[in-house]
Amino acid sequence: MHYTGTIWRPPYEAKSILIEVTAGCTHHKCKFCTLYNDLQFKFRMSPIENIEADLREIQKIIKNWNIQDKHRVFLTGANPFVLSYDKLENIAGLVHKYLPSVKSIGSFARITDITLKTDSELARLHDMGYDGLTIGIETGDDKALEFMDKGYSSSDIVEQCKRLDNAGIHYSFFYLAGISGAGYGESGAKITANICNQLHPLLIGINMLTVYPDSGLFLEIKQGNWQEESELEKYREARVLVENLHIETVFAALGASNAFQINGKLPEDKEKLLYILDKIIKSTDEEELQQYRKSVHHL
């Protein structure tokens, strides 16, 4: 198999077949992100012959081993959905050629990747099996989006995800608690909930901001331009987010950045989720959470 650097996938894609089609991130400017700093290049697409060779290898493995999920492929890389319609069509054709049992194809995507496709192209990609994209919106707070150099605004999130809705392509969001900075977490969470309430994410996965020394955000903190939230403030922020979500979705804190693993359906599990978050806020010591944050050497 052809894999480059550290391979990242959402926790809920653990059973999916992982095929590398890109490496690195086309944007690679978010101040908090260090996920692809180990690469010697910004972004590249895998040679199509490598993708085909990997699919042939997986085809053999599936025949001989008891693969847990033969029905979904997750394309790895920071944002494979940035690839042109023609390239995504070619990849889907190869997936279905070698793995005919596959029903859906997912990947990470940036909001800006969606803008590159027409409405008819999105609909055709859905027909090819593209579904269940994971989008790191991080927040709906425009001030935080601009400061962190995400490259889009909250209005872009709404506009582009409504296009996915119209095309029948489902998606999940990653929310980054702490991105608005000290004193602004709860207001940022309310703004984000308002954005999400206009859309139909299957899941909202929360991650807790961890600032690493090789990030642009670390430099901003050193220069006095930004102040990090406390760990308990991040959990108060998470509580406000849950409290203000009024859509059917799954709220989950499953990644390594979370000291506590939380998972529940909204709206039916809202009270349970709020109870869990209240218990964490009231009974957990800030120093204990800080020690956990320091132990997270990489996400």
mmCIF file of C-alpha atoms in Angstrom:
data_model
loop_
_atom_site.group_PDB
_atom_site.id
_atom_site.type_symbol
_atom_site.label_atom_id
_atom_site.label_comp_id
_atom_site.label_asym_id
_atom_site.label_seq_id
_atom_site.Cartn_x
_atom_site.Cartn_y
_atom_site.Cartn_z
ATOM 1 C CA MET A 1 0.000 0.000 0.000
ATOM 2 C CA HIS A 2 1.145 3.531 -0.771
ATOM 3 C CA TYR A 3 0.825 5.712 2.324
ATOM 4 C CA THR A 4 2.643 9.008 2.923
ATOM 5 C CA GLY A 5 3.395 10.363 6.389
ATOM 6 C CA THR A 6 0.856 10.014 9.177
ATOM 7 C CA ILE A 7 -2.537 8.802 7.960
ATOM 8 C CA TRP A 8 -5.455 10.675 9.524
ATOM 9 C CA ARG A 9 -9.059 9.528 9.566
ATOM 10 C CA PRO A 10 -12.118 10.377 11.688
ATOM 11 C CA PRO A 11 -12.799 7.987 14.596
ATOM 12 C CA TYR A 12 -16.025 6.820 12.942
ATOM 13 C CA GLU A 13 -14.158 5.716 9.798
ATOM 14 C CA ALA A 14 -12.237 3.044 11.739
ATOM 15 C CA LYS A 15 -13.836 0.194 9.798
ATOM 16 C CA SER A 16 -13.574 1.834 6.380
ATOM 17 C CA ILE A 17 -11.070 0.814 3.716
ATOM 18 C CA LEU A 18 -8.398 3.539 3.608
ATOM 19 C CA ILE A 19 -7.026 4.481 0.190
ATOM 20 C CA GLU A 20 -4.555 7.334 -0.186
ATOM 21 C CA VAL A 21 -5.406 9.582 -3.129
ATOM 22 C CA THR A 22 -3.793 12.800 -1.922
ATOM 23 C CA ALA A 23 -1.182 13.772 0.645
ATOM 24 C CA GLY A 24 -0.946 17.075 2.451
ATOM 25 C CA CYS A 25 -3.379 19.996 2.425
ATOM 26 C CA THR A 26 -4.060 22.470 -0.383
ATOM 27 C CA HIS A 27 -4.594 25.260 2.153
ATOM 28 C CA HIS A 28 -2.006 24.480 4.853
ATOM 29 C CA LYS A 29 -2.389 27.914 6.450
ATOM 30 C CA CYS A 30 -4.606 27.315 9.504
ATOM 31 C CA LYS A 31 -2.653 28.729 12.435
ATOM 32 C CA PHE A 32 -3.570 25.940 14.848
ATOM 33 C CA CYS A 33 -2.888 23.003 12.527
ATOM 34 C CA THR A 34 0.289 20.899 12.547
ATOM 35 C CA LEU A 35 -1.159 17.673 11.112
ATOM 36 C CA TYR A 36 0.868 17.757 7.905
ATOM 37 C CA ASN A 37 4.048 19.432 9.110
ATOM 38 C CA ASP A 38 5.901 16.127 8.744
ATOM 39 C CA LEU A 39 5.606 16.294 4.933
ATOM 40 C CA GLN A 40 8.277 17.873 2.763
ATOM 41 C CA PHE A 41 5.664 19.275 0.389
ATOM 42 C CA LYS A 42 2.355 21.124 0.706
ATOM 43 C CA PHE A 43 0.006 18.921 -1.342
ATOM 44 C CA ARG A 44 0.064 16.304 -4.054
ATOM 45 C CA MET A 45 -2.248 13.815 -5.706
ATOM 46 C CA SER A 46 -1.167 10.189 -5.719
ATOM 47 C CA PRO A 47 -0.233 8.786 -9.135
ATOM 48 C CA ILE A 48 -3.288 7.021 -10.525
ATOM 49 C CA GLU A 49 -1.222 3.851 -10.977
ATOM 50 C CA ASN A 50 -0.525 3.836 -7.206
ATOM 51 C CA ILE A 51 -4.224 4.202 -6.438
ATOM 52 C CA GLU A 52 -5.073 1.350 -8.790
ATOM 53 C CA ALA A 53 -2.313 -0.840 -7.347
ATOM 54 C CA ASP A 54 -3.617 -0.263 -3.822
ATOM 55 C CA LEU A 55 -7.151 -1.146 -4.883
ATOM 56 C CA ARG A 56 -5.884 -4.390 -6.424
ATOM 57 C CA GLU A 57 -4.067 -5.181 -3.181
ATOM 58 C CA ILE A 58 -7.197 -4.498 -1.123
ATOM 59 C CA GLN A 59 -9.183 -6.690 -3.530
ATOM 60 C CA LYS A 60 -6.894 -9.607 -2.704
ATOM 61 C CA ILE A 61 -7.036 -8.910 1.028
ATOM 62 C CA ILE A 62 -10.833 -8.840 1.021
ATOM 63 C CA LYS A 63 -10.941 -12.211 -0.694
ATOM 64 C CA ASN A 64 -8.639 -13.825 1.855
ATOM 65 C CA TRP A 65 -9.384 -11.982 5.093
ATOM 66 C CA ASN A 66 -12.496 -11.152 7.072
ATOM 67 C CA ILE A 67 -12.603 -7.390 6.498
ATOM 68 C CA GLN A 68 -15.141 -5.796 8.864
ATOM 69 C CA ASP A 69 -16.589 -3.372 6.370
ATOM 70 C CA LYS A 70 -16.381 -4.107 2.663
ATOM 71 C CA HIS A 71 -18.940 -1.462 1.794
ATOM 72 C CA ARG A 72 -17.144 1.840 2.399
ATOM 73 C CA VAL A 73 -13.905 3.423 1.228
ATOM 74 C CA PHE A 74 -12.420 6.490 2.894
ATOM 75 C CA LEU A 75 -10.009 8.446 0.699
ATOM 76 C CA THR A 76 -7.141 9.755 2.795
ATOM 77 C CA GLY A 77 -5.399 13.107 2.646
ATOM 78 C CA ALA A 78 -6.368 16.450 4.188
ATOM 79 C CA ASN A 79 -8.921 17.294 1.498
ATOM 80 C CA PRO A 80 -9.192 14.836 -1.413
ATOM 81 C CA PHE A 81 -12.532 16.394 -2.385
ATOM 82 C CA VAL A 82 -10.533 19.293 -3.834
ATOM 83 C CA LEU A 83 -9.716 17.101 -6.831
ATOM 84 C CA SER A 84 -11.475 17.935 -10.052
ATOM 85 C CA TYR A 85 -14.734 16.249 -10.975
ATOM 86 C CA ASP A 86 -12.968 14.228 -13.681
ATOM 87 C CA LYS A 87 -10.342 12.919 -11.246
ATOM 88 C CA LEU A 88 -12.940 12.007 -8.629
ATOM 89 C CA GLU A 89 -14.971 10.266 -11.316
ATOM 90 C CA ASN A 90 -11.904 8.280 -12.387
ATOM 91 C CA ILE A 91 -11.150 7.277 -8.777
ATOM 92 C CA ALA A 92 -14.753 6.202 -8.196
ATOM 93 C CA GLY A 93 -14.640 4.084 -11.341
ATOM 94 C CA LEU A 94 -11.527 2.293 -10.102
ATOM 95 C CA VAL A 95 -13.036 1.762 -6.644
ATOM 96 C CA HIS A 96 -16.149 0.118 -8.110
ATOM 97 C CA LYS A 97 -14.078 -1.895 -10.595
ATOM 98 C CA TYR A 98 -11.893 -3.547 -7.965
ATOM 99 C CA LEU A 99 -14.241 -3.365 -4.966
ATOM 100 C CA PRO A 100 -17.760 -3.890 -6.341
ATOM 101 C CA SER A 101 -19.187 -4.357 -2.825
ATOM 102 C CA VAL A 102 -18.382 -0.723 -1.939
ATOM 103 C CA LYS A 103 -21.520 1.378 -1.563
ATOM 104 C CA SER A 104 -20.070 4.718 -0.472
ATOM 105 C CA ILE A 105 -16.878 6.747 -0.748
ATOM 106 C CA GLY A 106 -15.952 9.337 1.882
ATOM 107 C CA SER A 107 -13.120 11.766 2.498
ATOM 108 C CA PHE A 108 -12.116 14.897 4.340
ATOM 109 C CA ALA A 109 -13.177 18.087 2.575
ATOM 110 C CA ARG A 110 -12.717 21.815 2.946
ATOM 111 C CA ILE A 111 -15.625 24.175 2.397
ATOM 112 C CA THR A 112 -13.653 25.688 -0.479
ATOM 113 C CA ASP A 113 -13.449 22.282 -2.203
ATOM 114 C CA ILE A 114 -17.212 22.266 -2.715
ATOM 115 C CA THR A 115 -17.147 25.583 -4.558
ATOM 116 C CA LEU A 116 -15.058 23.963 -7.304
ATOM 117 C CA LYS A 117 -17.949 21.691 -8.364
ATOM 118 C CA THR A 118 -21.136 22.653 -10.167
ATOM 119 C CA ASP A 119 -24.487 21.538 -8.780
ATOM 120 C CA SER A 120 -24.802 18.908 -11.510
ATOM 121 C CA GLU A 121 -21.290 17.611 -10.784
ATOM 122 C CA LEU A 122 -22.110 17.269 -7.093
ATOM 123 C CA ALA A 123 -25.257 15.323 -7.954
ATOM 124 C CA ARG A 124 -23.306 13.006 -10.262
ATOM 125 C CA LEU A 125 -20.614 12.487 -7.612
ATOM 126 C CA HIS A 126 -23.372 11.451 -5.227
ATOM 127 C CA ASP A 127 -24.596 8.937 -7.809
ATOM 128 C CA MET A 128 -21.063 7.516 -8.007
ATOM 129 C CA GLY A 129 -21.133 6.855 -4.252
ATOM 130 C CA TYR A 130 -19.488 9.962 -2.792
ATOM 131 C CA ASP A 131 -21.178 10.460 0.554
ATOM 132 C CA GLY A 132 -20.369 11.087 4.207
ATOM 133 C CA LEU A 133 -17.770 13.837 3.807
ATOM 134 C CA THR A 134 -16.016 15.062 6.949
ATOM 135 C CA ILE A 135 -15.621 18.838 7.011
ATOM 136 C CA GLY A 136 -13.541 20.643 9.613
ATOM 137 C CA ILE A 137 -15.591 23.823 9.838
ATOM 138 C CA GLU A 138 -14.011 24.374 13.311
ATOM 139 C CA THR A 139 -16.438 27.217 14.148
ATOM 140 C CA GLY A 140 -19.055 29.568 12.787
ATOM 141 C CA ASP A 141 -17.373 32.523 14.495
ATOM 142 C CA ASP A 142 -16.187 34.749 11.629
ATOM 143 C CA LYS A 143 -13.623 36.580 13.763
ATOM 144 C CA ALA A 144 -12.005 33.269 14.721
ATOM 145 C CA LEU A 145 -12.181 31.956 11.152
ATOM 146 C CA GLU A 146 -10.402 35.067 9.897
ATOM 147 C CA PHE A 147 -7.778 35.110 12.647
ATOM 148 C CA MET A 148 -6.985 31.421 12.164
ATOM 149 C CA ASP A 149 -6.790 31.911 8.372
ATOM 150 C CA LYS A 150 -9.327 29.207 7.542
ATOM 151 C CA GLY A 151 -9.950 30.736 4.123
ATOM 152 C CA TYR A 152 -13.739 30.974 4.269
ATOM 153 C CA SER A 153 -16.558 32.583 6.260
ATOM 154 C CA SER A 154 -19.614 31.278 8.088
ATOM 155 C CA SER A 155 -21.814 32.287 5.151
ATOM 156 C CA ASP A 156 -19.676 30.057 2.924
ATOM 157 C CA ILE A 157 -20.309 27.129 5.291
ATOM 158 C CA VAL A 158 -24.067 27.597 4.988
ATOM 159 C CA GLU A 159 -24.068 28.163 1.233
ATOM 160 C CA GLN A 160 -21.821 25.241 0.306
ATOM 161 C CA CYS A 161 -23.319 22.709 2.721
ATOM 162 C CA LYS A 162 -26.802 23.531 1.445
ATOM 163 C CA ARG A 163 -25.463 22.616 -1.998
ATOM 164 C CA LEU A 164 -24.341 19.273 -0.575
ATOM 165 C CA ASP A 165 -27.819 18.839 0.932
ATOM 166 C CA ASN A 166 -29.390 19.480 -2.458
ATOM 167 C CA ALA A 167 -27.054 16.982 -4.103
ATOM 168 C CA GLY A 168 -27.857 14.313 -1.498
ATOM 169 C CA ILE A 169 -24.287 14.195 -0.196
ATOM 170 C CA HIS A 170 -24.273 13.745 3.579
ATOM 171 C CA TYR A 171 -21.565 15.300 5.735
ATOM 172 C CA SER A 172 -20.251 15.582 9.285
ATOM 173 C CA PHE A 173 -18.579 18.534 10.982
ATOM 174 C CA PHE A 174 -15.536 18.865 13.198
ATOM 175 C CA TYR A 175 -15.865 21.664 15.766
ATOM 176 C CA LEU A 176 -12.754 22.954 17.536
ATOM 177 C CA ALA A 177 -13.426 24.043 21.118
ATOM 178 C CA GLY A 178 -11.079 26.866 22.069
ATOM 179 C CA ILE A 179 -10.704 28.386 18.609
ATOM 180 C CA SER A 180 -12.386 31.667 19.576
ATOM 181 C CA GLY A 181 -9.874 32.329 22.362
ATOM 182 C CA ALA A 182 -10.156 33.069 26.068
ATOM 183 C CA GLY A 183 -13.414 34.761 27.009
ATOM 184 C CA TYR A 184 -15.077 34.123 23.663
ATOM 185 C CA GLY A 185 -15.683 30.378 23.651
ATOM 186 C CA GLU A 186 -19.314 30.419 24.723
ATOM 187 C CA SER A 187 -20.295 33.174 22.300
ATOM 188 C CA GLY A 188 -18.477 31.325 19.518
ATOM 189 C CA ALA A 189 -20.381 28.163 20.387
ATOM 190 C CA LYS A 190 -23.728 29.983 20.157
ATOM 191 C CA ILE A 191 -22.814 31.388 16.749
ATOM 192 C CA THR A 192 -21.734 27.939 15.550
ATOM 193 C CA ALA A 193 -24.940 26.323 16.790
ATOM 194 C CA ASN A 194 -26.904 28.879 14.783
ATOM 195 C CA ILE A 195 -24.929 27.953 11.661
ATOM 196 C CA CYS A 196 -25.393 24.219 12.236
ATOM 197 C CA ASN A 197 -29.118 24.653 12.886
ATOM 198 C CA GLN A 198 -29.491 25.818 9.281
ATOM 199 C CA LEU A 199 -27.888 22.629 7.952
ATOM 200 C CA HIS A 200 -28.069 18.841 8.232
ATOM 201 C CA PRO A 201 -24.773 17.430 9.559
ATOM 202 C CA LEU A 202 -24.993 13.745 10.389
ATOM 203 C CA LEU A 203 -22.542 14.287 13.237
ATOM 204 C CA ILE A 204 -20.827 17.164 14.987
ATOM 205 C CA GLY A 205 -17.551 15.910 16.385
ATOM 206 C CA ILE A 206 -15.903 18.165 18.921
ATOM 207 C CA ASN A 207 -12.151 18.391 19.341
ATOM 208 C CA MET A 208 -10.329 20.330 22.042
ATOM 209 C CA LEU A 209 -7.728 22.777 20.767
ATOM 210 C CA THR A 210 -4.170 21.698 21.549
ATOM 211 C CA VAL A 211 -1.508 24.295 20.766
ATOM 212 C CA TYR A 212 1.793 22.849 19.577
ATOM 213 C CA PRO A 213 5.136 24.728 19.454
ATOM 214 C CA ASP A 214 5.438 24.263 15.678
ATOM 215 C CA SER A 215 2.088 25.949 14.991
ATOM 216 C CA GLY A 216 1.503 29.505 13.846
ATOM 217 C CA LEU A 217 -0.879 29.921 16.771
ATOM 218 C CA PHE A 218 1.926 29.253 19.268
ATOM 219 C CA LEU A 219 3.805 32.221 17.800
ATOM 220 C CA GLU A 220 0.694 34.423 18.025
ATOM 221 C CA ILE A 221 0.392 33.542 21.725
ATOM 222 C CA LYS A 222 4.077 34.325 22.337
ATOM 223 C CA GLN A 223 3.627 37.707 20.644
ATOM 224 C CA GLY A 224 0.625 38.487 22.843
ATOM 225 C CA ASN A 225 -1.867 38.498 19.980
ATOM 226 C CA TRP A 226 -4.117 35.714 21.259
ATOM 227 C CA GLN A 227 -4.934 34.060 24.597
ATOM 228 C CA GLU A 228 -5.827 30.401 24.997
ATOM 229 C CA GLU A 229 -8.991 29.286 26.775
ATOM 230 C CA SER A 230 -8.724 27.276 29.968
ATOM 231 C CA GLU A 231 -9.638 23.602 29.712
ATOM 232 C CA LEU A 232 -12.808 24.086 31.747
ATOM 233 C CA GLU A 233 -13.820 26.974 29.503
ATOM 234 C CA LYS A 234 -13.608 24.577 26.560
ATOM 235 C CA TYR A 235 -16.078 22.272 28.307
ATOM 236 C CA ARG A 236 -18.384 25.191 29.110
ATOM 237 C CA GLU A 237 -18.155 26.047 25.438
ATOM 238 C CA ALA A 238 -19.089 22.468 24.515
ATOM 239 C CA ARG A 239 -22.078 22.684 26.831
ATOM 240 C CA VAL A 240 -23.318 25.881 25.192
ATOM 241 C CA LEU A 241 -22.966 24.268 21.780
ATOM 242 C CA VAL A 242 -25.075 21.261 22.794
ATOM 243 C CA GLU A 243 -27.646 23.428 24.547
ATOM 244 C CA ASN A 244 -28.180 25.569 21.445
ATOM 245 C CA LEU A 245 -28.305 22.816 18.819
ATOM 246 C CA HIS A 246 -31.884 22.222 17.671
ATOM 247 C CA ILE A 247 -31.370 19.749 14.840
ATOM 248 C CA GLU A 248 -31.246 15.995 14.545
ATOM 249 C CA THR A 249 -27.589 15.042 14.667
ATOM 250 C CA VAL A 250 -25.030 13.103 16.671
ATOM 251 C CA PHE A 251 -22.802 14.989 19.099
ATOM 252 C CA ALA A 252 -19.550 13.184 19.748
ATOM 253 C CA ALA A 253 -16.254 13.815 21.524
ATOM 254 C CA LEU A 254 -14.246 10.798 20.414
ATOM 255 C CA GLY A 255 -10.769 11.912 19.331
ATOM 256 C CA ALA A 256 -7.563 11.893 21.351
ATOM 257 C CA SER A 257 -7.854 15.610 22.092
ATOM 258 C CA ASN A 258 -10.834 14.880 24.361
ATOM 259 C CA ALA A 259 -10.073 13.898 27.952
ATOM 260 C CA PHE A 260 -13.611 12.510 28.198
ATOM 261 C CA GLN A 261 -15.311 10.458 25.500
ATOM 262 C CA ILE A 262 -18.895 11.603 24.922
ATOM 263 C CA ASN A 263 -21.456 10.413 22.382
ATOM 264 C CA GLY A 264 -25.190 10.954 22.026
ATOM 265 C CA LYS A 265 -28.021 11.715 19.619
ATOM 266 C CA LEU A 266 -29.762 15.051 19.457
ATOM 267 C CA PRO A 267 -32.373 16.009 20.392
ATOM 268 C CA GLU A 268 -33.274 12.882 22.375
ATOM 269 C CA ASP A 269 -30.013 12.678 24.364
ATOM 270 C CA LYS A 270 -29.617 16.415 24.976
ATOM 271 C CA GLU A 271 -30.390 16.273 28.694
ATOM 272 C CA LYS A 272 -28.025 13.341 29.160
ATOM 273 C CA LEU A 273 -25.241 15.146 27.311
ATOM 274 C CA LEU A 274 -25.778 18.331 29.304
ATOM 275 C CA TYR A 275 -25.718 16.317 32.537
ATOM 276 C CA ILE A 276 -22.395 14.711 31.558
ATOM 277 C CA LEU A 277 -20.859 18.062 30.621
ATOM 278 C CA ASP A 278 -22.137 19.690 33.827
ATOM 279 C CA LYS A 279 -20.584 16.873 35.836
ATOM 280 C CA ILE A 280 -17.241 17.323 34.071
ATOM 281 C CA ILE A 281 -17.317 21.098 34.652
ATOM 282 C CA LYS A 282 -18.229 20.809 38.328
ATOM 283 C CA SER A 283 -16.082 17.869 39.358
ATOM 284 C CA THR A 284 -12.932 18.060 37.231
ATOM 285 C CA ASP A 285 -9.905 20.071 38.269
ATOM 286 C CA GLU A 286 -8.388 22.508 35.763
ATOM 287 C CA GLU A 287 -4.882 21.319 36.612
ATOM 288 C CA GLU A 288 -5.901 17.724 35.925
ATOM 289 C CA LEU A 289 -7.213 18.710 32.507
ATOM 290 C CA GLN A 290 -4.066 20.740 31.810
ATOM 291 C CA GLN A 291 -1.966 17.661 32.537
ATOM 292 C CA TYR A 292 -4.034 15.692 30.054
ATOM 293 C CA ARG A 293 -3.583 18.428 27.422
ATOM 294 C CA LYS A 294 0.175 18.314 27.896
ATOM 295 C CA SER A 295 0.119 14.534 27.416
ATOM 296 C CA VAL A 296 -1.437 14.832 23.959
ATOM 297 C CA HIS A 297 1.778 14.808 21.966
ATOM 298 C CA HIS A 298 -0.051 14.692 18.652
ATOM 299 C CA LEU A 299 -3.667 14.482 17.565
#
